[in-house]
Short mmCIF file of C-alpha atoms in Angstrom, two decimals:
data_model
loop_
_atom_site.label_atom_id
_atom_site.label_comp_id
_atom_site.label_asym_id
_atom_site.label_seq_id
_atom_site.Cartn_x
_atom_site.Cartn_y
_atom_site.Cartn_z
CA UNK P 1 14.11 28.57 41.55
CA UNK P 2 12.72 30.31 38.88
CA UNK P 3 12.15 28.76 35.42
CA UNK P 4 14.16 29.94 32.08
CA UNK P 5 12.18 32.56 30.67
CA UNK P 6 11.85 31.03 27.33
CA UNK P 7 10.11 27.53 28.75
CA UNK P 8 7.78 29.34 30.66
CA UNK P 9 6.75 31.30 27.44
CA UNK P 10 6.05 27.62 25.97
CA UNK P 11 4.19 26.50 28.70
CA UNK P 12 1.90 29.58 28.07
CA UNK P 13 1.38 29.08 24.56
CA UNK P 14 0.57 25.27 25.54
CA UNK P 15 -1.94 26.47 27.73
CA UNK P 16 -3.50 29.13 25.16
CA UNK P 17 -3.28 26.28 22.43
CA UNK P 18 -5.61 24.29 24.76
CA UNK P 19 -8.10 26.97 25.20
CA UNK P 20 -8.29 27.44 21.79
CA UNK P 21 -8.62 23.66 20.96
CA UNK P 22 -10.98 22.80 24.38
CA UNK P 23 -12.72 26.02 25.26
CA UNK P 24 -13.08 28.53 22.29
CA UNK P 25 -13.17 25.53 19.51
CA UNK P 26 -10.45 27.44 17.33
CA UNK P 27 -8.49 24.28 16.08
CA UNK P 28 -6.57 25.92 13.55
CA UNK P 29 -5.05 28.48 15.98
CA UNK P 30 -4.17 25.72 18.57
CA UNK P 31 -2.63 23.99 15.86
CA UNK P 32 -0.43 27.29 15.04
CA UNK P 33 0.28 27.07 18.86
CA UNK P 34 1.74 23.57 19.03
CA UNK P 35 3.26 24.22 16.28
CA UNK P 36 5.56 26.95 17.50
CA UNK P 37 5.51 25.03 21.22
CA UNK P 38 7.03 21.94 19.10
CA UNK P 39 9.66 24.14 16.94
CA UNK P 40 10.83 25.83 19.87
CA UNK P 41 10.71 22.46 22.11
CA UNK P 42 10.45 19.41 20.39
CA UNK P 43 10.31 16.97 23.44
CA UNK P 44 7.48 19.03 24.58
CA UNK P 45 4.88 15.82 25.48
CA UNK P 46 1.85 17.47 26.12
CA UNK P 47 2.08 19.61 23.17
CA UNK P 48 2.69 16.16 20.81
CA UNK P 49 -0.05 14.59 22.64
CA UNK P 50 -2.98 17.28 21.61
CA UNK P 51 -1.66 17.06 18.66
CA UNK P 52 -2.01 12.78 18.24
CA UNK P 53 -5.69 13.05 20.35
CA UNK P 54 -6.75 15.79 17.43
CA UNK P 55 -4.86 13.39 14.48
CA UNK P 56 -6.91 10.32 16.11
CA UNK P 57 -10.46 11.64 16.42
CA UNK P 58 -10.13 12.57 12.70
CA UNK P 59 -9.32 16.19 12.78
CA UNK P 60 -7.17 18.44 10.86
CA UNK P 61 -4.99 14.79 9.80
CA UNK P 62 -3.10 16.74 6.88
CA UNK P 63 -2.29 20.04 8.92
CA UNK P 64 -1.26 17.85 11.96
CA UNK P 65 0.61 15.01 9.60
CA UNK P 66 3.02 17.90 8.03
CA UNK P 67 4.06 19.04 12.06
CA UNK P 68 4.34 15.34 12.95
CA UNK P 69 6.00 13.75 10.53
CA UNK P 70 9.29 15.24 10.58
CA UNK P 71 9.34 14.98 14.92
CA UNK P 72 8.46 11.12 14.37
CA UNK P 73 11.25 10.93 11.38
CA UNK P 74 13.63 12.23 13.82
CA UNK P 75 12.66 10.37 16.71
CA UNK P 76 12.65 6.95 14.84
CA UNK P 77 9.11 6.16 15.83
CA UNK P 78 8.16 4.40 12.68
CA UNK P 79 4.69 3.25 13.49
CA UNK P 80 3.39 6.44 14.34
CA UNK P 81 4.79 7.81 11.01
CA UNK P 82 3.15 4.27 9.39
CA UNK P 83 0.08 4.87 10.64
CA UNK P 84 0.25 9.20 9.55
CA UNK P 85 0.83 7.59 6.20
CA UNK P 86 -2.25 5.53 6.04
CA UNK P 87 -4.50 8.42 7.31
CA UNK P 88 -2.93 11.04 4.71
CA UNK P 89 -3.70 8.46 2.24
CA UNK P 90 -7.01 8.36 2.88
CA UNK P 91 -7.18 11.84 1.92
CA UNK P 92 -5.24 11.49 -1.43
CA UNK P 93 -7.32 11.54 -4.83
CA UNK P 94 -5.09 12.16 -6.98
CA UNK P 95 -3.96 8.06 -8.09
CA UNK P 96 -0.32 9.13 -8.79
CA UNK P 97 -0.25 10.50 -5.31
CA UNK P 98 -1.35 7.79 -3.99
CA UNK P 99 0.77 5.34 -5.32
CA UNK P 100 3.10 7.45 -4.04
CA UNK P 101 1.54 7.02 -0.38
CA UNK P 102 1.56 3.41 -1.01
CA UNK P 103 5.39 2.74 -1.98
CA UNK P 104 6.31 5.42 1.30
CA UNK P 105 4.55 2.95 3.49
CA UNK P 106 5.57 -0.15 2.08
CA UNK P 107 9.34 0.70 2.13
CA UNK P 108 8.90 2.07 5.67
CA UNK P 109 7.18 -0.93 6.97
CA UNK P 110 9.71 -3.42 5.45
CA UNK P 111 13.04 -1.27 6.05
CA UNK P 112 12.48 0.85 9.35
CA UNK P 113 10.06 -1.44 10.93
CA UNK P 114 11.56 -4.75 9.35
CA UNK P 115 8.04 -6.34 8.59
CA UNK P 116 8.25 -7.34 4.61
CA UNK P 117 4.41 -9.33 5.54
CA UNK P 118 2.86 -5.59 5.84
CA UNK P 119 4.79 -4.21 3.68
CA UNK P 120 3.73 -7.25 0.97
CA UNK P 121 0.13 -6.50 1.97
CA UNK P 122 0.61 -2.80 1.24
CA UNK P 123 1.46 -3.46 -2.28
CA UNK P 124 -1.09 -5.42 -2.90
CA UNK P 125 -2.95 -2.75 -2.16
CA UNK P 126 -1.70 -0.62 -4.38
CA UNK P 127 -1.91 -3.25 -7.45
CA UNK P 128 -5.46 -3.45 -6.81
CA UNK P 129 -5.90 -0.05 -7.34
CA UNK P 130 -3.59 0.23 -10.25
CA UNK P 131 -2.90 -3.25 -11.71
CA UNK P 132 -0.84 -2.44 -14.28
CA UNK P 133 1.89 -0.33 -12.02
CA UNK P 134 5.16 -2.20 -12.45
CA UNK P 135 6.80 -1.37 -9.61
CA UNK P 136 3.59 -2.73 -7.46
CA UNK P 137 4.01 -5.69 -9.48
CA UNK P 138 7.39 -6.49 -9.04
CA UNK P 139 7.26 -5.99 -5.37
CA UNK P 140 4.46 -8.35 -4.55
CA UNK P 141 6.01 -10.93 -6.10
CA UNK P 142 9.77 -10.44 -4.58
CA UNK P 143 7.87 -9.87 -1.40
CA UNK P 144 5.53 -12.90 -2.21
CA UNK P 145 8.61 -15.24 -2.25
CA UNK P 146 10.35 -14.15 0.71
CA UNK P 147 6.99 -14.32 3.38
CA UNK P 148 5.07 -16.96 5.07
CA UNK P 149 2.09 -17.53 2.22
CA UNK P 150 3.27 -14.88 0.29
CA UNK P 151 2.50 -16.86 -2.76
CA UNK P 152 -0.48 -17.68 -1.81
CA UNK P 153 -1.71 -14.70 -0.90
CA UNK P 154 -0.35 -12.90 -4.29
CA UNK P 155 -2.40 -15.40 -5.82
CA UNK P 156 -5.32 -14.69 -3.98
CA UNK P 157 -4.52 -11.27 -5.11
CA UNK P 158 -4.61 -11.87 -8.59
CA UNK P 159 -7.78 -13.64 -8.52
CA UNK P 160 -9.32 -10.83 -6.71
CA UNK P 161 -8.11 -8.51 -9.50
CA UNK P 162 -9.22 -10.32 -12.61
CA UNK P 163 -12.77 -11.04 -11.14
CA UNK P 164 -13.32 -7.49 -10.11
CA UNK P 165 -11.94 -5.64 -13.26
CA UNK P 166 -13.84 -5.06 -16.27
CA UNK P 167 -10.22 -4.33 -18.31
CA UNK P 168 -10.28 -7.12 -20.70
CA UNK P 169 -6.40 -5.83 -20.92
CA UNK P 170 -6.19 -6.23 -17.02
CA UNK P 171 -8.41 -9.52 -17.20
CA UNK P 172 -5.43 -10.95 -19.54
CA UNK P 173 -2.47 -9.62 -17.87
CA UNK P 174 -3.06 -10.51 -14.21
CA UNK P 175 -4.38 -13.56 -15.55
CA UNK P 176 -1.13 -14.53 -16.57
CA UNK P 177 0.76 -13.80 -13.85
CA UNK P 178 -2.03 -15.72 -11.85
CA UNK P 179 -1.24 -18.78 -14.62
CA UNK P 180 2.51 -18.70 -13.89
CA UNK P 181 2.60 -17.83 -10.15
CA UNK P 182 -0.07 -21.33 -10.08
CA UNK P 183 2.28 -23.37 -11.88
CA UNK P 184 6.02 -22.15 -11.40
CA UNK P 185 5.35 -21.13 -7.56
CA UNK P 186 2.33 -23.08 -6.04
CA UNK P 187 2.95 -26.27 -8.11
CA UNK P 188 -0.71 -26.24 -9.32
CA UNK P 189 -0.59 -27.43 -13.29
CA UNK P 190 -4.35 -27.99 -13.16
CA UNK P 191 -5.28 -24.46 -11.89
CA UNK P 192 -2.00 -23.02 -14.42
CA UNK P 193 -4.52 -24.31 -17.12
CA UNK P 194 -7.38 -23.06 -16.59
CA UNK P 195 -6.42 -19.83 -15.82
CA UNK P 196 -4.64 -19.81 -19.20
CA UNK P 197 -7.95 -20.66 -20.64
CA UNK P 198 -9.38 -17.90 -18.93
CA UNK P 199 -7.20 -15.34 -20.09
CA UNK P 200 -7.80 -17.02 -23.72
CA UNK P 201 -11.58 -16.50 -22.94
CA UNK P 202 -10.94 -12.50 -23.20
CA UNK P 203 -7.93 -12.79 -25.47
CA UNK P 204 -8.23 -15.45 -27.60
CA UNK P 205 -5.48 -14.62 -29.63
CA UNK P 206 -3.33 -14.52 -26.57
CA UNK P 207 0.34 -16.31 -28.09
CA UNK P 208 1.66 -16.85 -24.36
CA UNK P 209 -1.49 -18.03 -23.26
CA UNK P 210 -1.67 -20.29 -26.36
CA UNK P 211 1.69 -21.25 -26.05
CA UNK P 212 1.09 -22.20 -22.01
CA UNK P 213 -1.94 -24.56 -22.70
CA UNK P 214 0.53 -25.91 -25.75
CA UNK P 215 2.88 -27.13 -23.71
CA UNK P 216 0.89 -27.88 -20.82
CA UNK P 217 -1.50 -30.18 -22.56
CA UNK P 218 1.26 -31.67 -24.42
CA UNK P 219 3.23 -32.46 -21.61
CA UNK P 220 -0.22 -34.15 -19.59
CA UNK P 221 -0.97 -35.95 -22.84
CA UNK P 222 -4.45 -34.29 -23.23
CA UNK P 223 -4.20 -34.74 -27.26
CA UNK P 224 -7.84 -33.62 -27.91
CA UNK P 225 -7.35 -30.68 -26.00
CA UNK P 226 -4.11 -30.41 -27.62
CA UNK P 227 -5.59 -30.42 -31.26
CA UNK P 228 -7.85 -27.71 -30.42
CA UNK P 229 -5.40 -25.49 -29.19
CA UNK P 230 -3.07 -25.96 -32.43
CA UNK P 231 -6.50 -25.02 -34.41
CA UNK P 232 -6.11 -21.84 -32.68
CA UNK P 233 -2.59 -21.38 -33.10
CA UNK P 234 -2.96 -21.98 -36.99
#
């Protein structure tokens, strides 16, 4: 029985995508191809397949991520569209647009895939590129108490961020959050004060830092320590 007309017209454009991608090494016209094969036939397998063997050696990723990404959106296959997302990123400059990038994947790996672990690690990710961003922020930490070592690793992430910066701005306000997630989440007073006093060592006019070592060497007894800090305070 002969086929429909119309699918043996998209099994010829399959094959002429192929000998443009295999055999005349025209990629952009075999990605115009499986294009049209994939608009006209979106279940077409082979057609999809070219076009995840081209997206996986490297090739074209932004051309083929714009014809994927709506056929894996309405298939449901959220790992394939997690993993487009981390190879368009790597081809984002721009740092708004990659922010962006980064809150698309996190909120796809904690609400369609259900993993809040990868989605923690994606924005810490981002915070390390752009410590200050608040929404970054406030996500690792809501993440950070709702995983297995989330506050450790959010810790972990702080440190990473005040070593590597040279933002004496950056230096004091991770530090802080590093001071607080030490003491309030880890249970660590010892570590709590010293990173105070590190964030006093770049600010030393800090008044929550000040404040923090106040109260913390009050409440430990440490008068000396104590006396010094008041010096500072005055």
């Amino acid at each position: 029985t002969a086929r429909p007309v119309h699918a043996a017209a998209v099994e010829f454009r399959f094959r002429l995508g192929q000998l443009h991608q295999l055999r005349l090494n025209d990629i952009d016209s075999a990605l115009a191809a499986y294009r049209d094969i994939l608009v006209a036939a979106p279940d077409h397998a082979n057609a999809l397949a070219a076009l995840e063997g081209l997206f996986s050696a490297g090739i074209k990723q932004p051309e083929i991520a714009e014809i994927v990404e709506p056929l894996y959106q309405n298939t449901g296959d959220w790992e394939k569209l997690a993993r487009v997302h981390e190879a368009q990123l790597t081809h984002l400059k721009d740092p708004a647009d990659r922010l962006a990038m980064y809150y698309r994947l996190a909120e796809l790996s904690e609400e369609r895939i259900g993993d809040t672990a990868i989605a923690a690690d994606v924005y810490v990710r981002s915070l390390k590129e752009a410590p200050l961003d608040e929404k970054s922020g406030e996500e690792v930490e809501r993440l950070g108490a709702v995983t297995d070592g989330g506050w450790e690793k959010v810790a972990n992430a702080y440190a990473d961020i005040t070593g590597e910066t040279q933002d004496d701005v950056v230096k004091a306000t991770i530090g802080k959050r590093l001071a607080r997630v030490f003491e309030e989440e880890l249970g660590d007073v010892e570590n709590a004060e010293n990173t105070y006093r590190y964030v006093l060592s770049v600010a030393p006019r800090d008044v929550d830092a000040l404040a923090h070592v106040d109260r913390i060497c009050l409440a430990l007894g440490k008068y000396p320590e104590l006396a010094a800090i008041l010096e500072q305070r005055v």
